[in-house]
């Protein structure tokens, strides 16, 4: 009886001790080839007030403008875009005769979050025509990336815009004025799910060895407790 209890105790001590050992970093960042937009999709370059490149934007996209989906043309004007070290707004403006709205405008806002990441904070648009006007905006569950990295994904719809392909590099000051390593289809909502999963796993791996050690101690003490017999006469 003593030997199995001792074996369980040794196993529990080993599990408990392993929690204090350094954990190998599995998030190693690999060196990758240069990131470039897919061939043939519209591209825009935005510079700050000092003439330094601050945004590189490439996308194959359509917007819904009643009654059709209209392609975002490569001729769309991006001169109203603005950017600095912590905030950036990419603006496209163009005219068309393919729907009841002849004037179209899209804004894509970005902001730095803390010191290591940034996110797309809002996407909005305006459609104007003779005697007609419509606007839209969305600010929930939008892409995120690390500073110096680009955002890349495909087949994403946000309100009235659908990105069939996109590669965005806001804050290009942090990526040597070129597209940085691409963070693939990373959205804000996914990070909360990852945090929840990691938290549950940590709790499970903490509870199992602690409970095992407690059980071993209980069994060992119970085994060592002397039996007391009372003679009833």
C-alpha positions as semicolon CSV with decimal commas, in nm:
position;residue;x (nm);y (nm);z (nm)
1;X;0,000;0,000;0,000
2;X;0,285;0,236;0,083
3;X;0,462;0,196;-0,250
4;X;0,170;0,311;-0,473
5;X;0,113;0,615;-0,251
6;X;0,482;0,710;-0,269
7;X;0,477;0,674;-0,648
8;X;0,175;0,905;-0,675
9;X;0,341;1,159;-0,447
10;X;0,662;1,156;-0,653
11;X;0,461;1,205;-0,972
12;X;0,271;1,499;-0,823
13;X;0,591;1,661;-0,698
14;X;0,736;1,629;-1,047
15;X;0,426;1,790;-1,201
16;X;0,426;2,073;-0,949
17;X;0,796;2,133;-1,000
18;X;0,755;2,146;-1,378
19;X;0,529;2,451;-1,340
20;X;0,826;2,651;-1,214
21;X;1,053;2,559;-1,505
22;X;1,107;2,816;-1,783
23;X;0,863;2,774;-2,070
24;X;1,015;2,761;-2,414
25;X;0,904;3,050;-2,633
26;X;0,701;2,898;-2,917
27;X;0,621;3,235;-3,076
28;X;0,947;3,266;-3,266
29;X;0,923;3,510;-3,555
30;X;1,066;3,366;-3,872
31;X;1,243;3,568;-4,139
32;X;1,023;3,587;-4,446
33;X;1,051;3,705;-4,804
34;X;0,947;4,056;-4,901
35;X;0,570;4,111;-4,898
36;X;0,417;4,251;-5,216
37;X;0,058;4,306;-5,333
38;X;-0,099;4,049;-5,568
39;X;-0,043;4,142;-5,934
40;X;-0,301;4,364;-6,097
41;X;-0,484;4,503;-5,791
42;X;-0,512;4,881;-5,740
43;X;-0,243;5,039;-5,522
44;X;-0,200;5,376;-5,352
45;X;0,089;5,544;-5,173
46;X;0,031;5,817;-4,913
47;X;0,295;6,055;-4,777
48;X;0,287;6,273;-4,466
49;X;0,329;6,650;-4,462
50;X;0,708;6,610;-4,472
51;X;0,694;6,396;-4,784
52;X;0,772;6,068;-4,607
53;X;0,575;5,758;-4,707
54;X;0,333;5,674;-4,427
55;X;0,081;5,441;-4,595
56;X;0,096;5,173;-4,863
57;X;-0,249;5,047;-4,956
58;X;-0,353;4,782;-5,207
59;X;-0,699;4,636;-5,249
60;X;-0,934;4,474;-5,493
61;X;-1,270;4,585;-5,357
62;X;-1,632;4,657;-5,441
63;X;-1,889;4,872;-5,264
64;X;-2,264;4,824;-5,269
65;X;-2,430;5,125;-5,429
66;X;-2,795;5,057;-5,511
67;X;-2,868;4,858;-5,715
68;X;-2,523;4,718;-5,792
69;X;-2,182;4,633;-5,649
70;X;-1,933;4,883;-5,790
71;X;-1,559;4,818;-5,820
72;X;-1,328;5,060;-5,640
73;X;-1,124;5,193;-5,934
74;X;-0,747;5,236;-5,935
75;X;-0,813;5,596;-6,044
76;X;-0,978;5,682;-5,710
77;X;-0,814;5,988;-5,554
78;X;-0,630;5,935;-5,224
79;X;-0,497;6,290;-5,182
80;X;-0,725;6,361;-4,882
81;X;-0,561;6,083;-4,677
82;X;-0,373;6,190;-4,362
83;X;-0,133;6,009;-4,129
84;X;0,111;6,056;-3,843
85;X;0,290;5,830;-3,596
86;X;-0,024;5,717;-3,408
87;X;-0,327;5,776;-3,634
88;X;-0,398;5,738;-4,004
89;X;-0,699;5,785;-4,230
90;X;-0,699;5,645;-4,582
91;X;-0,954;5,825;-4,800
92;X;-1,063;5,737;-5,154
93;X;-1,286;5,961;-5,364
94;X;-1,416;5,900;-5,715
95;X;-1,705;5,958;-5,956
96;X;-1,901;5,705;-6,157
97;X;-2,215;5,681;-6,369
98;X;-2,292;5,317;-6,294
99;X;-2,562;5,374;-6,030
100;X;-2,799;5,641;-5,909
101;X;-2,509;5,773;-5,700
102;X;-2,239;5,945;-5,903
103;X;-1,996;6,036;-5,621
104;X;-1,837;5,792;-5,381
105;X;-1,606;5,827;-5,082
106;X;-1,446;5,570;-4,848
107;X;-1,259;5,632;-4,522
108;X;-1,048;5,366;-4,348
109;X;-0,918;5,472;-4,005
110;X;-0,623;5,319;-3,820
111;X;-0,480;5,384;-3,472
112;X;-0,184;5,258;-3,272
113;X;-0,286;5,053;-2,966
114;X;-0,024;5,068;-2,694
115;X;0,330;5,038;-2,821
116;X;0,332;4,707;-3,011
117;X;0,021;4,696;-3,227
118;X;-0,231;4,887;-3,431
119;X;-0,585;4,829;-3,549
120;X;-0,837;4,938;-3,807
121;X;-1,079;5,141;-3,598
122;X;-1,353;5,237;-3,844
123;X;-1,459;5,197;-4,206
124;X;-1,711;5,443;-4,346
125;X;-1,843;5,569;-4,676
126;X;-2,065;5,822;-4,848
127;X;-2,256;5,794;-5,176
128;X;-2,402;6,105;-5,336
129;X;-2,615;6,155;-5,643
130;X;-2,863;6,400;-5,791
131;X;-3,119;6,437;-5,514
132;X;-2,990;6,128;-5,327
133;X;-2,750;6,061;-5,041
134;X;-2,651;5,760;-4,831
135;X;-2,381;5,694;-4,572
136;X;-2,257;5,395;-4,375
137;X;-1,996;5,307;-4,114
138;X;-1,869;5,014;-3,911
139;X;-1,632;4,996;-3,615
140;X;-1,665;4,641;-3,480
141;X;-1,437;4,336;-3,516
142;X;-1,190;4,494;-3,759
143;X;-0,836;4,383;-3,851
144;X;-0,538;4,419;-3,616
145;X;-0,162;4,385;-3,670
146;X;0,174;4,438;-3,504
147;X;0,362;4,764;-3,554
148;X;0,583;4,731;-3,860
149;X;0,367;4,451;-4,001
150;X;0,107;4,478;-4,275
151;X;-0,252;4,352;-4,280
152;X;-0,348;4,095;-4,541
153;X;-0,668;3,902;-4,606
154;X;-0,928;3,821;-4,871
155;X;-1,306;3,791;-4,908
156;X;-1,390;4,019;-4,616
157;X;-1,713;4,221;-4,605
158;X;-1,755;4,519;-4,372
159;X;-2,093;4,686;-4,410
160;X;-2,114;4,794;-4,777
161;X;-1,754;4,726;-4,879
162;X;-1,618;4,386;-4,976
163;X;-1,242;4,334;-4,996
164;X;-1,175;4,048;-5,236
165;X;-0,806;4,100;-5,159
166;X;-0,626;4,357;-4,952
167;X;-0,277;4,439;-4,828
168;X;-0,260;4,744;-4,599
169;X;0,051;4,903;-4,451
170;X;-0,041;5,207;-4,243
171;X;0,237;5,355;-4,028
172;X;0,488;5,267;-4,301
173;X;0,739;5,483;-4,111
174;X;0,783;5,175;-3,890
175;X;0,839;4,935;-4,182
176;X;1,107;5,121;-4,381
177;X;0,844;5,261;-4,622
178;X;0,764;4,913;-4,754
179;X;0,517;4,635;-4,679
180;X;0,618;4,459;-4,359
181;X;0,559;4,097;-4,265
182;X;0,190;4,025;-4,322
183;X;-0,043;3,944;-4,032
184;X;-0,296;3,719;-4,202
185;X;-0,665;3,781;-4,138
186;X;-0,613;3,887;-3,774
187;X;-0,928;4,043;-3,631
188;X;-0,997;4,197;-3,292
189;X;-1,264;3,943;-3,196
190;X;-1,026;3,651;-3,242
191;X;-0,785;3,781;-2,980
192;X;-1,049;3,759;-2,705
193;X;-1,122;3,399;-2,803
194;X;-0,752;3,317;-2,787
195;X;-0,725;3,476;-2,442
196;X;-1,023;3,271;-2,319
197;X;-0,878;2,944;-2,452
198;X;-0,536;3,011;-2,299
199;X;-0,693;3,102;-1,963
200;X;-0,894;2,778;-1,952
201;X;-0,588;2,569;-2,040
202;X;-0,376;2,738;-1,772
203;X;-0,644;2,675;-1,508
204;X;-0,675;2,310;-1,612
205;X;-0,300;2,247;-1,595
206;X;-0,280;2,418;-1,256
207;X;-0,577;2,240;-1,101
208;X;-0,481;1,886;-1,208
209;X;-0,135;1,871;-1,041
210;X;-0,253;2,058;-0,730
211;X;-0,548;1,822;-0,688
212;X;-0,323;1,521;-0,747
213;X;-0,073;1,638;-0,486
214;X;-0,354;1,697;-0,237
215;X;-0,494;1,350;-0,299
216;X;-0,150;1,194;-0,251
217;X;-0,096;1,375;0,078
218;X;-0,442;1,270;0,200
219;X;-0,385;0,906;0,111
220;X;-0,040;0,905;0,270
221;X;-0,164;1,057;0,596
222;X;-0,458;0,823;0,610
223;X;-0,232;0,525;0,559
224;X;0,003;0,637;0,840
225;X;-0,279;0,699;1,089
226;X;-0,276;0,421;1,353
227;X;-0,587;0,212;1,394
228;X;-0,738;0,241;1,739
229;X;-0,945;-0,046;1,867
230;X;-1,168;-0,022;2,166
231;X;-1,251;-0,338;2,354
232;X;-1,608;-0,342;2,464
233;X;-1,672;-0,566;2,761
